[in-house]
CSV table of C-alpha atoms (C1' of nucleotides) in Angstrom, one decimal:
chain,number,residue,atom,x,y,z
O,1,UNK,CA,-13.8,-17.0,29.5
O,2,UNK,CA,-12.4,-18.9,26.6
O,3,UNK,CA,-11.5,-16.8,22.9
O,4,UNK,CA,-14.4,-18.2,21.3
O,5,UNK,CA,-16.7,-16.6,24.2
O,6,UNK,CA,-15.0,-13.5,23.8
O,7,UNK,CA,-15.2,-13.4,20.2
O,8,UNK,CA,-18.4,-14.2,20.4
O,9,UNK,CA,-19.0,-11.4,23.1
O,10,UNK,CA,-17.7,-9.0,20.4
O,11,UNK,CA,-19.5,-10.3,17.4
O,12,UNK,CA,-22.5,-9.4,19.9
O,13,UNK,CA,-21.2,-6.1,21.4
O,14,UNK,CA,-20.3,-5.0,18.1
O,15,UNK,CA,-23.9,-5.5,16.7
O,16,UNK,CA,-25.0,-3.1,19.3
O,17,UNK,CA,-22.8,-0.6,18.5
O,18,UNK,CA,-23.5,-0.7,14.7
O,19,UNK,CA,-27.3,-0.3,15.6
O,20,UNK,CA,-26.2,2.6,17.7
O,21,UNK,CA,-24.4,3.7,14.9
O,22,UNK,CA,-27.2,3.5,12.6
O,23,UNK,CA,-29.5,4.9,14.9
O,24,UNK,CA,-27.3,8.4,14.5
O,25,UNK,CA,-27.6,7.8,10.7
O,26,UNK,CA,-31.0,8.1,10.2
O,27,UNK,CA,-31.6,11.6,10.0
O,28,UNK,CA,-31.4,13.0,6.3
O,29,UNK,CA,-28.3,14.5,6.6
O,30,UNK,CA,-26.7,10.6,6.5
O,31,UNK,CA,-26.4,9.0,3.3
O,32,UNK,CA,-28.4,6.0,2.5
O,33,UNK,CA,-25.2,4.1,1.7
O,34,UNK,CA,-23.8,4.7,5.0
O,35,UNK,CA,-27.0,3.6,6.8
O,36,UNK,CA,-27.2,0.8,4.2
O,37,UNK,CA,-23.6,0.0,5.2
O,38,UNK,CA,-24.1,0.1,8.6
O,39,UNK,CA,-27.3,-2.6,7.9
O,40,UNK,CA,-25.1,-4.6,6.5
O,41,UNK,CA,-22.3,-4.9,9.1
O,42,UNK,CA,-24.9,-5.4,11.7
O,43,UNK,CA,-26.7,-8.2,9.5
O,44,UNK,CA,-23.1,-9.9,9.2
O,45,UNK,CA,-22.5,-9.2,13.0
O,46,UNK,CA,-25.1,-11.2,14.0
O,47,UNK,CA,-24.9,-13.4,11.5
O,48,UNK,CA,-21.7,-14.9,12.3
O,49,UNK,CA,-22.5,-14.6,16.2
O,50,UNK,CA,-24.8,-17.1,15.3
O,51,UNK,CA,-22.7,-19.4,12.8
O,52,UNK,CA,-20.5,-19.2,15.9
O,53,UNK,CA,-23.0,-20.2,18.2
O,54,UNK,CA,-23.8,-23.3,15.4
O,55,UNK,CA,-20.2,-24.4,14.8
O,56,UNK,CA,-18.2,-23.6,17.7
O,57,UNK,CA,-16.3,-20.4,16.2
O,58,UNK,CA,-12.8,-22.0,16.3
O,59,UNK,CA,-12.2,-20.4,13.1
O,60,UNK,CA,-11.7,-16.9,14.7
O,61,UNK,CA,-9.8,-17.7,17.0
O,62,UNK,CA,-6.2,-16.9,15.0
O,63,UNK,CA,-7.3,-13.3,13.8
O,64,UNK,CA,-5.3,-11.1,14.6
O,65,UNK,CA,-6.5,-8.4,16.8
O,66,UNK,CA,-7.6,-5.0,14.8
O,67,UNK,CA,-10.1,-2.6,15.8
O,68,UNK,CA,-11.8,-0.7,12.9
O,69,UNK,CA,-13.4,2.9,13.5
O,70,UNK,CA,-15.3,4.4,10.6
O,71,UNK,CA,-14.9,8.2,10.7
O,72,UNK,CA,-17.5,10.5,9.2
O,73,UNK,CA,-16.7,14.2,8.9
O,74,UNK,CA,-19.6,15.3,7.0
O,75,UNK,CA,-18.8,19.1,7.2
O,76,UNK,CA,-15.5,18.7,4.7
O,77,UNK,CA,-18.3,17.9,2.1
O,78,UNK,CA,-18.3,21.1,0.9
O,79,UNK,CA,-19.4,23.0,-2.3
O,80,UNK,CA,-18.5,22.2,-5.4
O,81,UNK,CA,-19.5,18.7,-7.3
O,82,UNK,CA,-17.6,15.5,-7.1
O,83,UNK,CA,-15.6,15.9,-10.7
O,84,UNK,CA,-14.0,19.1,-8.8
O,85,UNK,CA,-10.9,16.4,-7.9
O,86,UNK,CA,-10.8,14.9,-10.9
O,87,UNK,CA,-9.8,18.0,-12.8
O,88,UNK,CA,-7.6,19.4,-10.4
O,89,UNK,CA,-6.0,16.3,-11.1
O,90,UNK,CA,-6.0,16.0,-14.5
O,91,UNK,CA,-4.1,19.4,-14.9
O,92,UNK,CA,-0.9,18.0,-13.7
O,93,UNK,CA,0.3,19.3,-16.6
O,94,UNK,CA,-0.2,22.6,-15.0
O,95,UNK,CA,1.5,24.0,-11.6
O,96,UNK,CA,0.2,21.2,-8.8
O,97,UNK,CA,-2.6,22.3,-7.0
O,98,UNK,CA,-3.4,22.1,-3.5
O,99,UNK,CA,-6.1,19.6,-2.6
O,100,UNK,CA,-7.3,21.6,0.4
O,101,UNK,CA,-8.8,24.0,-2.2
O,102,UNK,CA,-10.6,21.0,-3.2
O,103,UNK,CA,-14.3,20.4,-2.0
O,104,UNK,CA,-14.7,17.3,0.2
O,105,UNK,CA,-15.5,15.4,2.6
O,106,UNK,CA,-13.8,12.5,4.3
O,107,UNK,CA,-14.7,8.9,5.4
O,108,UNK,CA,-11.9,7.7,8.1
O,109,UNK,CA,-11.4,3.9,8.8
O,110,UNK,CA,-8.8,3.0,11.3
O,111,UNK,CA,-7.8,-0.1,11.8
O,112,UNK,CA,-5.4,-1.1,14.6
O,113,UNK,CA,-4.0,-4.5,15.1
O,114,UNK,CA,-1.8,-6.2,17.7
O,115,UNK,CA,-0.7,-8.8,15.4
O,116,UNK,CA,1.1,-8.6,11.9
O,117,UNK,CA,2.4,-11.5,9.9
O,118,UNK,CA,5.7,-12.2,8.7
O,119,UNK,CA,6.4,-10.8,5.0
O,120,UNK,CA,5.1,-9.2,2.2
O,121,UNK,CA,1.4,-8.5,1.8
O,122,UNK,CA,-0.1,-6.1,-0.3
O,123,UNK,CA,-3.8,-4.2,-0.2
O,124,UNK,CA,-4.7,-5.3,-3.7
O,125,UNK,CA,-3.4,-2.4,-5.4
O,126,UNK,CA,-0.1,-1.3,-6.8
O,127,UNK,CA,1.2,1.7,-5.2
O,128,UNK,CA,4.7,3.4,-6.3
O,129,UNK,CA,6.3,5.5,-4.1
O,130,UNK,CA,6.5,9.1,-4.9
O,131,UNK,CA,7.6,10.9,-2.2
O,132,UNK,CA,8.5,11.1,1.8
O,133,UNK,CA,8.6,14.1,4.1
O,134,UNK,CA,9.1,14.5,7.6
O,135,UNK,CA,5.9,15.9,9.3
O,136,UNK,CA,6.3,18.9,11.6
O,137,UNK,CA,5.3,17.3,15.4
O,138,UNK,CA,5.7,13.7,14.2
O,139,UNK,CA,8.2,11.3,14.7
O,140,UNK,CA,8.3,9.5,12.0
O,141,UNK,CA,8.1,10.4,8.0
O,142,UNK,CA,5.0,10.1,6.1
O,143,UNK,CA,5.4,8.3,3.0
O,144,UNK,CA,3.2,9.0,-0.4
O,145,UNK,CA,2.3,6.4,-2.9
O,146,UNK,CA,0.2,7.1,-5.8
O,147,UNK,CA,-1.5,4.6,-8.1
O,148,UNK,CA,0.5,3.1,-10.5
O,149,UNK,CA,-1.3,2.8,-13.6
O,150,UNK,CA,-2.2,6.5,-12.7
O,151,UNK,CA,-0.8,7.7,-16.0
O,152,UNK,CA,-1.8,4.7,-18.0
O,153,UNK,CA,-5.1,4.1,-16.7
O,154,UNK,CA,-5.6,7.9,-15.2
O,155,UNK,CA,-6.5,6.5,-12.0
O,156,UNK,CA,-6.1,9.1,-9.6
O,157,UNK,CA,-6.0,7.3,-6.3
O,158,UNK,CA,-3.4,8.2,-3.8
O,159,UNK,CA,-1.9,6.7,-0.3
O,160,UNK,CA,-0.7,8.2,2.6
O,161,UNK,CA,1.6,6.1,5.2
O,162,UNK,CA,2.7,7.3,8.5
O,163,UNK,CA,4.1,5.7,11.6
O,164,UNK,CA,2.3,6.5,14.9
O,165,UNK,CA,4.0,8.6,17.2
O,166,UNK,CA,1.9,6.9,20.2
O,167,UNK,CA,2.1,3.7,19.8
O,168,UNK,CA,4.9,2.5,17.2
O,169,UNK,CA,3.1,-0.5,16.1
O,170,UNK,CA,0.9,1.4,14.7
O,171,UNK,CA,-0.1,2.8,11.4
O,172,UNK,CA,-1.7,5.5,9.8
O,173,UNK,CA,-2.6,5.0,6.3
O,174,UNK,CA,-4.5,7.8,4.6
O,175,UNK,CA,-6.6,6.8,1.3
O,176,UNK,CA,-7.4,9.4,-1.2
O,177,UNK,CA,-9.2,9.4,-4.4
O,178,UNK,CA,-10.4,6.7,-5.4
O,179,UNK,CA,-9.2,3.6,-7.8
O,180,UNK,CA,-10.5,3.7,-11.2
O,181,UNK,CA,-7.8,1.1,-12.8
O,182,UNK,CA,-8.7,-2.0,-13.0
O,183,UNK,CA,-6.3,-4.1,-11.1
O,184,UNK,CA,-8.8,-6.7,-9.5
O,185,UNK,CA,-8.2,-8.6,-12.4
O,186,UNK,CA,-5.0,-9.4,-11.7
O,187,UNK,CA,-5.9,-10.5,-8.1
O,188,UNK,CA,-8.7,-12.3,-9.1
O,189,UNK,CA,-6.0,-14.3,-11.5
O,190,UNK,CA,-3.7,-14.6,-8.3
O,191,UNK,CA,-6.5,-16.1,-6.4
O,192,UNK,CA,-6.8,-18.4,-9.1
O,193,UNK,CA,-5.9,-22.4,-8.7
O,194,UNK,CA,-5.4,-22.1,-12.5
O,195,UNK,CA,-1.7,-19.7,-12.0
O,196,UNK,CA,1.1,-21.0,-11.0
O,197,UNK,CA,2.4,-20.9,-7.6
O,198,UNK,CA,5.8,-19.1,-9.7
O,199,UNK,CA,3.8,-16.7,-11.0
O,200,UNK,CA,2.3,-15.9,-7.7
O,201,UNK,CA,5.2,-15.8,-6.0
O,202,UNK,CA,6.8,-13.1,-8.6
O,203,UNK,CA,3.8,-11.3,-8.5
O,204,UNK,CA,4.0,-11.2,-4.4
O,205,UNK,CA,8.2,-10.5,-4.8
O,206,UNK,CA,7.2,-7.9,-7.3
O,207,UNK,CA,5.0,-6.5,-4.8
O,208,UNK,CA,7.5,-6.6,-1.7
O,209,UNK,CA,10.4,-4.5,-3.9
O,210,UNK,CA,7.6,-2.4,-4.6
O,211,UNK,CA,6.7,-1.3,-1.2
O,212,UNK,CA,9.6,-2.3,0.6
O,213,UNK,CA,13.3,-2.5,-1.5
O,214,UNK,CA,15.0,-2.7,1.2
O,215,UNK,CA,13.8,-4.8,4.0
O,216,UNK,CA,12.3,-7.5,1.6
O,217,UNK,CA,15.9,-7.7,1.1
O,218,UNK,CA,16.9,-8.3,4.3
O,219,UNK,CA,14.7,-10.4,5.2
O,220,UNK,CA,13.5,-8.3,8.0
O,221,UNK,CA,9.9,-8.3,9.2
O,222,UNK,CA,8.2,-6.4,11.6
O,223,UNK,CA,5.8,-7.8,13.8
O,224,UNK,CA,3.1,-7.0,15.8
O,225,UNK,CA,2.3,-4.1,13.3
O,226,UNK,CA,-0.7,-2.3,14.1
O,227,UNK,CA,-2.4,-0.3,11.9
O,228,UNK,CA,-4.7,3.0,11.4
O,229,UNK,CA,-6.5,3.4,8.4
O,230,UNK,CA,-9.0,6.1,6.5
O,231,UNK,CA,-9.9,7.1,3.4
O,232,UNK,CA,-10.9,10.5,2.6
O,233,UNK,CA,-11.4,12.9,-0.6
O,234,UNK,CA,-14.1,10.4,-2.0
O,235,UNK,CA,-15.4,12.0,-4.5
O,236,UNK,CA,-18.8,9.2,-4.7
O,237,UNK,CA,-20.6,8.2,-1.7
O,238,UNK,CA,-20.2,4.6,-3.6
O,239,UNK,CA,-16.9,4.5,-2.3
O,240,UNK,CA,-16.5,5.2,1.3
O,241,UNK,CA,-16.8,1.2,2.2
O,242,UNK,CA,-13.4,-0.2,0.5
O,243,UNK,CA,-12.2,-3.6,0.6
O,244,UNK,CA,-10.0,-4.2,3.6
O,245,UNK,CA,-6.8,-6.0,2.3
O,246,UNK,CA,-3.6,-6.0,4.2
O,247,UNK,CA,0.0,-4.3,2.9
O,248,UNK,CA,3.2,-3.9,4.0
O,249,UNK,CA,5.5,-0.9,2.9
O,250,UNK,CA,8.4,0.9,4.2
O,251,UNK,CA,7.9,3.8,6.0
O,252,UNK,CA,10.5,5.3,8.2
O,253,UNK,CA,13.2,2.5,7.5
O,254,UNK,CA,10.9,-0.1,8.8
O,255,UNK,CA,8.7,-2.3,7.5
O,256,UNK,CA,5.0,-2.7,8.3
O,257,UNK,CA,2.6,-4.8,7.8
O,258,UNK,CA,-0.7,-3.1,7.3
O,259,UNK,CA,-4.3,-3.4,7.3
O,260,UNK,CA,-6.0,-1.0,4.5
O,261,UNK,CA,-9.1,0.0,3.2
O,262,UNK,CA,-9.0,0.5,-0.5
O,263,UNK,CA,-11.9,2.2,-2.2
O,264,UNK,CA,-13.9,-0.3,-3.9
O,265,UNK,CA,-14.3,0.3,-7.3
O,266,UNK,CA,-16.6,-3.1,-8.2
O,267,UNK,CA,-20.4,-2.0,-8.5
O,268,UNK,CA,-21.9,-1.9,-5.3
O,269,UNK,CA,-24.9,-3.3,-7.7
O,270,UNK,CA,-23.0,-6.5,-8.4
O,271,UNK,CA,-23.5,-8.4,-4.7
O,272,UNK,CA,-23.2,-7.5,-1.3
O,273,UNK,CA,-19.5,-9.8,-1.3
O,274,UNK,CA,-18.7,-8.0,-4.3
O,275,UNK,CA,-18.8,-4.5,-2.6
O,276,UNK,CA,-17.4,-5.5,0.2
O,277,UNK,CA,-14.9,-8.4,-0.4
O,278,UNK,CA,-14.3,-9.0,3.4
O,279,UNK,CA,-17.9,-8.4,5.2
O,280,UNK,CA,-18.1,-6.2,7.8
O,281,UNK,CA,-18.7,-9.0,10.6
O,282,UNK,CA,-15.3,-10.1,10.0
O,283,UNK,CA,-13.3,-7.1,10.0
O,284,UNK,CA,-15.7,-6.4,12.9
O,285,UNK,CA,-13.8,-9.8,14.7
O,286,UNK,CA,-10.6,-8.3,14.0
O,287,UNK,CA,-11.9,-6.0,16.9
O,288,UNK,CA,-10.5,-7.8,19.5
O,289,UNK,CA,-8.7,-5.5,21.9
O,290,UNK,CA,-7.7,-2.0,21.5
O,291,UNK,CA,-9.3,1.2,21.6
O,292,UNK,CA,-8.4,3.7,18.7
O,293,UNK,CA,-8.2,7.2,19.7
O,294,UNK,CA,-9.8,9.8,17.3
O,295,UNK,CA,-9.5,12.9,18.7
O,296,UNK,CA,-9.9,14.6,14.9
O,297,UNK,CA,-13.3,13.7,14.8
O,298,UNK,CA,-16.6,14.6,16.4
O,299,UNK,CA,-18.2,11.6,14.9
O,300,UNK,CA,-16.4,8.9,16.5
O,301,UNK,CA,-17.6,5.7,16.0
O,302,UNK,CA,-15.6,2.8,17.7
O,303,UNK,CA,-16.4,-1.0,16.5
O,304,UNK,CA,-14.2,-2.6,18.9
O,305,UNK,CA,-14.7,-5.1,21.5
O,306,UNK,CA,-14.5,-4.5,25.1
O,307,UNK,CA,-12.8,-7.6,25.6
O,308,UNK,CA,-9.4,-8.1,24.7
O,309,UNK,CA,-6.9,-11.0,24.2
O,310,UNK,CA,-3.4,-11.1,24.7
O,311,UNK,CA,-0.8,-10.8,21.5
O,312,UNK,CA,-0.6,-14.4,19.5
O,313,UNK,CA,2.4,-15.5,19.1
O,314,UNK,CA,3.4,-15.0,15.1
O,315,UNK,CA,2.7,-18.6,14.2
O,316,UNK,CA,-0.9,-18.3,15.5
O,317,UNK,CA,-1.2,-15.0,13.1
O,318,UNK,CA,0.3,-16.6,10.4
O,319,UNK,CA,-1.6,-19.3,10.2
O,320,UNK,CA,-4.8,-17.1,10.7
O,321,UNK,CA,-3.5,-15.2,7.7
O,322,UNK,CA,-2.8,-18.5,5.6
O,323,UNK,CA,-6.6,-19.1,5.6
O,324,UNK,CA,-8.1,-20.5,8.6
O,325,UNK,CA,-11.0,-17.9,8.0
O,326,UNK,CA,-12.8,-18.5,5.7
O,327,UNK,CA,-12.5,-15.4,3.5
O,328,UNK,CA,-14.6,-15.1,0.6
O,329,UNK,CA,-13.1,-16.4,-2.5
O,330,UNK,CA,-12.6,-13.1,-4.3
O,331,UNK,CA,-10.9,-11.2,-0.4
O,332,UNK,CA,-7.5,-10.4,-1.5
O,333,UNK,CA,-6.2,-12.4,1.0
O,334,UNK,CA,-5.8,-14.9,-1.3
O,335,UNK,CA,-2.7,-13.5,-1.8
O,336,UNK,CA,-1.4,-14.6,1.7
O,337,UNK,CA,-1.5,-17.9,1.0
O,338,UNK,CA,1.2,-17.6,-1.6
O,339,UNK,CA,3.8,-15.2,1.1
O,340,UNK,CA,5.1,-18.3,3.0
H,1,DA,C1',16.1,-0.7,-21.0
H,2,DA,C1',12.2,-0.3,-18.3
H,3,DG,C1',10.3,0.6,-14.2
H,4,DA,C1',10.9,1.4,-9.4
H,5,DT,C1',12.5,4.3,-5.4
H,6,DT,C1',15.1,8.2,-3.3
H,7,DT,C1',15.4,12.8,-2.2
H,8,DG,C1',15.9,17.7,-2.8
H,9,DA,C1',13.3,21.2,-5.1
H,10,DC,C1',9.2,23.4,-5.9
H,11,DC,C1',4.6,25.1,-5.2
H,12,DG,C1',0.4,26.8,-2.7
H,13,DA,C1',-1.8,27.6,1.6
H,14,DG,C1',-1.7,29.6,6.0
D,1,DC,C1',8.2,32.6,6.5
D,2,DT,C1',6.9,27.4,7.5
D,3,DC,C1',4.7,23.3,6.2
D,4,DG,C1',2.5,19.5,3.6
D,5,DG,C1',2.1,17.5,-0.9
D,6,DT,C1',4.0,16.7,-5.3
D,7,DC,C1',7.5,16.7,-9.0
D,8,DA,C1',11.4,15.1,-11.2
D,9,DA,C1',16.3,14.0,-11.8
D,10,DA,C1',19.3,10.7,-10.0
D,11,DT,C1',19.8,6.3,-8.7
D,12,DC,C1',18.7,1.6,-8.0
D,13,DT,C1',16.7,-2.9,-9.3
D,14,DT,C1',15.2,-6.4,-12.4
DNA sequence: AAGATTTGACCGAG
DNA sequence: CTCGGTCAAATCTT
């Protein structure tokens, strides 16, 4: 069995499994954005099974290997209504306050990948660095990042990175809050033919010192970065479908390349590509080996393939990150093209 | 000088 | 008390 057969196995596989998953969502309890989401990525499943079945699916074939698993822990949305965060937040003028006093609930996505690409990436939204502890039981430091127009824009969104104690090549990435700057402007300017490829190229070198002084320095990449991602704390059922970009920050005096989900903050009423600047069916290709354990959860839902192909060699990555899929015009990706 | 990161201190929860 | 999350002064980078 060729790669395109097997990505077309999982294209296919993976349409099941979202019906499944939809199947579970139907009763009340789910919300109709999750079951409208889940429509969606079977929709795009299908739908590039059969543009693959039309035109030979030898674009797929460089993507890296991820596998994606939405989490749903629906008993963390507790009482209390969504502005609850927000003005916990907003008192940070007071003394800091605990967010697991705070209502929620959580949407996980964890991504894992086999493959990373040399250099910088970013998930399309500036992060500073605000603090690193080491966790009790883990391995490796988790890193924090907040937003960083957080003060001048009062966007409250927040990252947490951590380093797998399984499997080293992998990466947790915790999402919280969600983004209410406006920084898709500045991407959509990146992805623009109209800037310079020097301005691109300081905006991506201004991006590397941001998540990663040190190694960007050096030189130093990481491959085969893997990567685990979820958001959580959301305060707006709008927002548990982010736009899957990729990043790379420094975590434990390495550097990683990472898949993330950042909470979308375009209207979900613009368009469908909009909402979701990578559709689902190709974040659902990037599901080409590995299972993701979740033991947290008691609503595991695994979009992976049950196929798997072996590690590409980096050149094979890269060029899948340089553009050989086609990515919608506004996927943050764009920015890839500019890291060689 | 401005803006970033580093890192120990601090706080609240358990 | 310990632990995770954040603050903020010191330091570094541009």
């Amino acid at each position: 069995m060729d790669r395109e057969q097997m990505v077309l196995i999982n294209e296919l596989t993976q349409g099941k499994e979202l019906a499944k998953q939809l199947r579970k969502h139907l009763n009340p309890s789910s919300s109709k954005e999750t079951r409208e989401f889940l429509l969606q990525k079977i929709l795009g499943s299908y739908e590039k099974a059969l543009s693959m079945l039309n035109c030979g699916a030898s674009s797929m074939v460089h993507e890296p290997n991820l596998n994606i698993t939405i989490l749903e822990t629906p008993s963390s949305f507790a009482n209390g209504s969504p502005r609850s965060e927000d003005s916990d937040l907003d008192c940070k003028d007071h003394v800091f306050k605990k967010r697991k006093t705070m209502p929620r609930w959580s949407e996980q996505v964890k991504v894992c990948s086999r493959t990373g690409v040399e250099g910088s990436l970013n998930d399309g939204y500036c992060w500073r660095k605000y603090g690193q502890k080491d966790i009790l039981g883990a391995n490796h430091p988790r890193g924090y990042f907040r937003c960083t127009h957080r003060h001048a824009q009062g966007c409250l969104a927040t990252k947490q990175v951590q380093k797998s104690d399984e499997d080293p090549s992998i990466f947790e990435v915790t999402y919280r809050g969600r983004h209410t700057c406006s920084q898709n402007s500045q991407l959509a300017a990146m992805a623009s033919p109209s800037v310079s490829k020097e301005k691109k190229n300081h905006y991506l070198k201004q991006r590397e010192q941001e998540e990663n002084p040190k190694q960007s320095q050096e030189g130093m990449f990481n491959f085969g970065a893997g990567f685990k991602v979820k958001t959580e704390d959301l305060d707006n059922r709008e927002d548990i479908f982010p736009s899957f970009n990729f990043s790379e920050t420094s975590i434990d005096g390495e550097n990683y390349f990472m898949g993330s989900f950042s909470p979308a903050f375009i209207s979900p009423a613009t368009s469908e590509s909009n909402y979701f600047p990578v559709s689902p069916s190709r974040m659902n290709n990037f599901g080409l080996g590995h299972s993701v354990q979740t033991p947290e959860s008691d609503f595991t839902d695994i979009i992976s393939a049950p196929t798997s192909l072996t590690n590409s060699p980096i050149g094979e990555d890269f060029d899948f990150s340089l553009g050989k899929v086609d990515f919608q015009s506004n996927f943050q990706f764009d920015n890839l093209e500019f890291f060689s």
